[in-house]
Amino acid sequence: MYTPILATKLYVPRPRPGVVLRPRLIERLDEGLNRRLTLVSAPAGFGKTTLLGEWVAGCGRPAAWLSLDSGDNDPARFLAYLVAALQTIAPNIGEGVSGMLQSPRPPPTESVLTALLNEIDTVPDDFVLVLDDYHVVDAREVDDALAFLMEHLPPRMHLIIATREDPPLPLARLRVRGQLAELRAADLRFTPSEAAEFLEGVMGLSLSEEDIAALETRTEGWIAGLQLAALSMRGREDVAGFIRAFAGDNRYVVDYLVEEVLQKQPERIRSFLLQTSILDRLSGPLCDAVTDQEEGNVLLGALERGNFFVVPLDDKRHWYRYHHLFADVLFAHLMAEQPDQAPTLHRRASEWYEQNGLRADAIRHALAAEDFERAADLVELAVPSTRRSRQEATLLGWLKALPEELFRFRPVLSLHYVGALLSNGKLEGVEDHLRDAERWLDATSDTGERPEALSAEMVVVDEEEFRRLPGSIAMYRAGQSLVLGNVPDTVKYARRALDLVPEDDHFLRGAAAAILGLASWASGDLEAAHRSYAAGMASLQKAGNISDAVGGAIALADIRIAQGRLREAMRTYEHALRLAAEQGDPVLRGTADMHVGMGELHRERDDLEAATRHLLRSKEQGEHTGFPQNPYRWRVAMARILEARGDPDGALDLLDEAERLYVSDFYPNVRPVAALKARMRVAQGRLGEALGWARERGLSARDDLRYLREFEHITLARVLLARYKSDREERSIHEVMGFLERLLQAAEAGGRMGSVIEILVLQALAHQAQGDNPSALVPLERALTLAEPEGYVRVFVDEGTPMARLLYEALSHGVEPEHTRRLLAAFPVAESEQTASSRSRGPESELVEPLSARELEVLQLIAEGLTNRDAATRLYLSPHTVKVHTRNIFTKLAVKNRTQAVARGKAFGILSQT
Amino acid sequence: MPNRLDQPMVYQIRVKGHLNRRWTEWFGDVTITPEDNGETLLTCPLVDQAALHGLLRKVRDLGLPLISAIRVNPP
């Protein structure tokens, strides 16, 4: 995982020696283990963290701990830390998930969580996960992740949330169901006896009972208040007088007491406390850098020993933090007393973090110092690694925090902004920042040398990125044009990028070539599309983006399928799966997409079982092993299997889902789901709805033909053909025939043999609909010839009974007999067309074995009422041979007598209906 | 008073205890007025609802008991 993990965030706070033991609360936490969630919800300073630290040490279960901070509002970072926290108790957890988070295109948070939960399920022992300071979370995505976690909580995991405000979970429901254990302010505040134990035992004060009661009343048992009070009283002569004054004062407890505490400190400690209040973590060296002193380590140790609201963050005492409330008070003092100092302190902190390689913290403090130039420098250098760790939200947050005018002089940073926007799917702002970057480029020579006159104004920190700028700009211009649907510009810029990007910059070259391929695809130039896209994938593979190269196979295979090269498409998928396996990760992201594609090919070959197997395999692997398109593609593939199995309603439900889940992911939408739905409606006889779709899409048989509309147009031809079958208008069929001829020519010109086969099939059906079977056989024969070598089956079988009749007709004319027989065998017995005598066979539609030409002849004669003997005479055969044929016909049609054989023969369209 | 909630507005937030004026900066431009009854009135010009919620978070983070928050006419 690229996210650098700060171990301090995972540190389980150890119980401090001499801490007040709170058996009543420990007991309730123990009991809470029987429920799903324990919520410790109370304002700052109620000892939530201390209590949980003490309980975890003795609860007898391993505990994973995560202290949240505002950076965890980036869901990618939150997940990275969640995994890291779980790894402290089960080192193998999250191995698969880490891979997903590293992926150049990370899956949705829920997919990552699902995978993580599956891995958690393998942990053999009960354990606890503590999310501390959950109130800092202010991001919907992270809240959603928590809700998802809660809904699917593995039985061995108990979740504990410590927070200042109730998390957005259905707490009332959990309460009613007895699934929630709660500790709130009323439970956490010190009872008088606990207050006494704390003040005397821990803080070493000896106080009268009245004094303790007065303090307890004044602070209302608020632990932070009591601790501050104790600090104020230490070493004081007149303790009773102090308590009287405190009790009689109206001031906010913290104001009153911090004033007291700070007043008592020597100046060097007081100023140390105020200056370091800008830090959310403290280490000796960092404090030295910020205060410009050299006793950070000593002071931090002393503050911790003195119970001074300093919390250790590790066992080695390298890192501490102030109690959050205390830090806020100190910072308020700093701002009130020396407001001008804060920027200087932040800048020093930023420098220290930069020198120590913690760039994100360096950027945070530079922004706090409002030193935007410095922040911009740091961000420019941090972009590549931040992008690799997929913290897009963090990155965009930084870029947005910078003043807009600053980008105008920073071409590299400007282009990074473009990248961040495009990868978040945003177009707004892209054009402006591209222009900002281009302005400088226009003024420089082609080699990327910086002319002297300009270098004074232009700011570039990352020189290497600057050298890549011409190519990067062209690549992003191409990407922008692709999103805008402007194919000519996409091609222009992608070509320019390929001219400009050096041979060894595999990532940029790969991205540009892939974009070029997508543009060619959208314009229907399939050969060029395949060539460019394949080159792009090869470059991405060289750049180490294996997952992209694997997932990219869906585009390559889609193109091959459009070309009618099914076998090559299958090889493309198989090659990609091998590539994934070679990485040692057979479920590498992208492999789920391969199984969906292979399922589609098996379906076309009518191996529905293999097709289903691949789809289930894809599902089992989980959506996180697929690219963004996979959820919708999976549903389309499954819908077509259901359709083939005779479940059109189930298929349509899935297509509805697919329509909702559709994402283009830059791919041209060559097979719109709505058109698929219209096809299924035609097959169901719901002609009105199908016509409605065509109207809605503004489709007409007179349209100009474009590749991107081809699927819709062929669908329209189907709709119009169905209309002719119902209205028998001469005009309709002429329209259909003319349209199909135009579509055929276009498909042939574009080398789209998949479409050619389908159009030929439709032409055959159109002739048949006019009762002209001899004309129908011409396109059918051509379709059969083209389809045979690639193993097409469903393109014929999906047409149902009319196609079965045509195929028998073809068979009787000796057209591709073996192939035709194989196709006929794939037709199911359509139940609705079964006669009464065969309906008793039940709903499971047996596949029919095709009859031989001779058997067909015999069946025809049986239908005409001839006896075996007469038939034998007519066919110049022996009666015995005819009897054998008759037996074979009965077996193949699964019938018992001549009457049933004739009925089934008619049902299949083998026999004329007369 | 504008009725739209995305318009700038003024809120008066009442908390328990007297709050020192040094918190003015920390809260970001609020007027801190201690009242005789031991409460403090924070008068806050806010740009929108989101700013109000941010301010309430700060009240929460100090552990100040919140008594009321009302919208008032700008002075």
Tab-separated table of C-alpha atoms in Angstrom, chain A residues 597-746:
chain	number	residue	atom	x	y	z
A	597	GLY	CA	-16.773	-11.811	-21.638
A	598	MET	CA	-16.073	-15.545	-21.843
A	599	GLY	CA	-19.594	-16.204	-20.605
A	600	GLU	CA	-20.958	-14.119	-23.474
A	601	LEU	CA	-18.955	-16.098	-26.016
A	602	HIS	CA	-20.084	-19.432	-24.582
A	603	ARG	CA	-23.654	-18.209	-24.742
A	604	GLU	CA	-23.307	-17.391	-28.437
A	605	ARG	CA	-22.015	-20.937	-28.935
A	606	ASP	CA	-25.060	-22.159	-27.033
A	607	ASP	CA	-22.990	-23.679	-24.232
A	608	LEU	CA	-25.256	-22.143	-21.633
A	609	GLU	CA	-23.807	-24.159	-18.795
A	610	ALA	CA	-20.276	-22.986	-19.440
A	611	ALA	CA	-21.621	-19.457	-19.881
A	612	THR	CA	-23.386	-19.590	-16.520
A	613	ARG	CA	-20.294	-21.063	-14.898
A	614	HIS	CA	-18.150	-18.146	-16.035
A	615	LEU	CA	-20.684	-15.594	-14.836
A	616	LEU	CA	-20.925	-17.254	-11.442
A	617	ARG	CA	-17.146	-17.353	-11.259
A	618	SER	CA	-17.070	-13.633	-11.934
A	619	LYS	CA	-19.661	-13.051	-9.223
A	620	GLU	CA	-17.854	-15.248	-6.690
A	621	GLN	CA	-14.636	-13.340	-7.165
A	622	GLY	CA	-16.514	-10.230	-6.158
A	623	GLU	CA	-17.195	-6.952	-7.857
A	624	HIS	CA	-13.921	-5.542	-6.614
A	625	THR	CA	-12.069	-7.767	-9.076
A	626	GLY	CA	-13.834	-6.036	-11.943
A	627	PHE	CA	-13.603	-2.661	-13.616
A	628	PRO	CA	-16.364	-0.041	-13.396
A	629	GLN	CA	-18.325	-1.451	-16.334
A	630	ASN	CA	-18.462	-4.961	-14.926
A	631	PRO	CA	-21.651	-4.672	-12.829
A	632	TYR	CA	-23.683	-3.658	-15.859
A	633	ARG	CA	-21.977	-5.992	-18.305
A	634	TRP	CA	-22.523	-8.927	-15.943
A	635	ARG	CA	-26.261	-8.253	-15.851
A	636	VAL	CA	-26.508	-7.931	-19.620
A	637	ALA	CA	-24.688	-11.244	-20.076
A	638	MET	CA	-26.875	-12.994	-17.504
A	639	ALA	CA	-30.036	-11.505	-19.016
A	640	ARG	CA	-29.164	-13.008	-22.380
A	641	ILE	CA	-28.602	-16.408	-20.780
A	642	LEU	CA	-31.995	-16.171	-19.086
A	643	GLU	CA	-33.513	-15.201	-22.417
A	644	ALA	CA	-31.921	-18.244	-24.036
A	645	ARG	CA	-33.308	-20.377	-21.220
A	646	GLY	CA	-36.784	-19.030	-21.876
A	647	ASP	CA	-37.141	-16.580	-18.992
A	648	PRO	CA	-37.762	-13.228	-20.693
A	649	ASP	CA	-39.223	-11.587	-17.576
A	650	GLY	CA	-36.141	-12.420	-15.525
A	651	ALA	CA	-34.009	-11.167	-18.385
A	652	LEU	CA	-35.855	-7.854	-18.557
A	653	ASP	CA	-35.510	-7.332	-14.801
A	654	LEU	CA	-31.760	-7.772	-15.122
A	655	LEU	CA	-31.624	-5.386	-18.061
A	656	ASP	CA	-33.447	-2.768	-15.985
A	657	GLU	CA	-30.739	-3.128	-13.360
A	658	ALA	CA	-28.054	-3.016	-16.027
A	659	GLU	CA	-29.466	0.238	-17.340
A	660	ARG	CA	-29.228	1.805	-13.898
A	661	LEU	CA	-25.683	0.569	-13.385
A	662	TYR	CA	-24.410	1.571	-16.799
A	663	VAL	CA	-21.095	3.450	-16.838
A	664	SER	CA	-19.186	4.089	-20.020
A	665	ASP	CA	-15.698	4.345	-18.509
A	666	PHE	CA	-14.720	6.105	-21.755
A	667	TYR	CA	-15.889	3.163	-23.905
A	668	PRO	CA	-18.268	3.911	-26.790
A	669	ASN	CA	-21.759	2.661	-25.999
A	670	VAL	CA	-22.023	0.313	-28.968
A	671	ARG	CA	-24.789	-1.847	-27.508
A	672	PRO	CA	-27.205	0.334	-25.531
A	673	VAL	CA	-29.183	-1.589	-22.934
A	674	ALA	CA	-32.423	0.129	-23.932
A	675	ALA	CA	-32.092	-1.333	-27.432
A	676	LEU	CA	-31.534	-4.804	-25.968
A	677	LYS	CA	-34.728	-4.355	-23.975
A	678	ALA	CA	-36.582	-3.354	-27.142
A	679	ARG	CA	-35.360	-6.561	-28.830
A	680	MET	CA	-36.672	-8.676	-25.986
A	681	ARG	CA	-40.023	-6.897	-26.174
A	682	VAL	CA	-40.210	-7.718	-29.871
A	683	ALA	CA	-39.486	-11.366	-29.062
A	684	GLN	CA	-42.252	-11.253	-26.436
A	685	GLY	CA	-44.708	-9.783	-28.923
A	686	ARG	CA	-44.872	-6.453	-27.057
A	687	LEU	CA	-44.684	-4.523	-30.300
A	688	GLY	CA	-46.223	-1.309	-28.952
A	689	GLU	CA	-43.502	-0.866	-26.355
A	690	ALA	CA	-40.802	-1.601	-28.905
A	691	LEU	CA	-42.243	0.994	-31.291
A	692	GLY	CA	-42.377	3.430	-28.385
A	693	TRP	CA	-38.666	2.910	-27.807
A	694	ALA	CA	-37.888	3.609	-31.476
A	695	ARG	CA	-39.938	6.806	-31.352
A	696	GLU	CA	-38.271	7.923	-28.149
A	697	ARG	CA	-34.838	7.415	-29.679
A	698	GLY	CA	-35.900	9.254	-32.816
A	699	LEU	CA	-34.952	6.302	-35.015
A	700	SER	CA	-36.051	5.963	-38.593
A	701	ALA	CA	-35.287	3.635	-41.489
A	702	ARG	CA	-34.193	6.705	-43.419
A	703	ASP	CA	-31.490	7.685	-40.893
A	704	ASP	CA	-27.922	8.158	-41.982
A	705	LEU	CA	-25.976	5.147	-40.812
A	706	ARG	CA	-23.273	5.541	-38.207
A	707	TYR	CA	-21.472	2.767	-36.366
A	708	LEU	CA	-22.479	4.121	-32.960
A	709	ARG	CA	-26.145	3.720	-33.893
A	710	GLU	CA	-25.774	0.394	-35.702
A	711	PHE	CA	-27.093	-1.709	-32.844
A	712	GLU	CA	-30.104	0.561	-32.470
A	713	HIS	CA	-30.706	0.512	-36.216
A	714	ILE	CA	-30.608	-3.275	-36.456
A	715	THR	CA	-32.983	-3.316	-33.511
A	716	LEU	CA	-35.239	-0.916	-35.397
A	717	ALA	CA	-35.224	-3.279	-38.389
A	718	ARG	CA	-36.433	-6.035	-36.061
A	719	VAL	CA	-39.196	-3.800	-34.737
A	720	LEU	CA	-40.314	-2.861	-38.250
A	721	LEU	CA	-40.261	-6.482	-39.384
A	722	ALA	CA	-42.449	-7.419	-36.424
A	723	ARG	CA	-44.803	-4.618	-37.350
A	724	TYR	CA	-45.079	-5.928	-40.894
A	725	LYS	CA	-45.926	-9.379	-39.547
A	726	SER	CA	-48.836	-7.855	-37.684
A	727	ASP	CA	-50.132	-5.296	-40.202
A	728	ARG	CA	-49.038	-6.947	-43.469
A	729	GLU	CA	-48.653	-3.536	-45.088
A	730	GLU	CA	-46.768	-3.854	-48.354
A	731	ARG	CA	-45.085	-0.520	-47.686
A	732	SER	CA	-43.693	-1.687	-44.340
A	733	ILE	CA	-41.849	-4.638	-45.787
A	734	HIS	CA	-40.329	-2.562	-48.563
A	735	GLU	CA	-39.049	-0.172	-45.961
A	736	VAL	CA	-37.549	-3.034	-43.956
A	737	MET	CA	-35.898	-4.655	-46.967
A	738	GLY	CA	-34.355	-1.405	-48.147
A	739	PHE	CA	-33.129	-0.576	-44.663
A	740	LEU	CA	-31.568	-4.007	-44.170
A	741	GLU	CA	-29.768	-3.731	-47.501
A	742	ARG	CA	-28.273	-0.380	-46.505
A	743	LEU	CA	-27.262	-1.747	-43.094
A	744	LEU	CA	-25.656	-4.748	-44.758
A	745	GLN	CA	-23.538	-2.614	-47.039
A	746	ALA	CA	-22.397	-0.405	-44.181
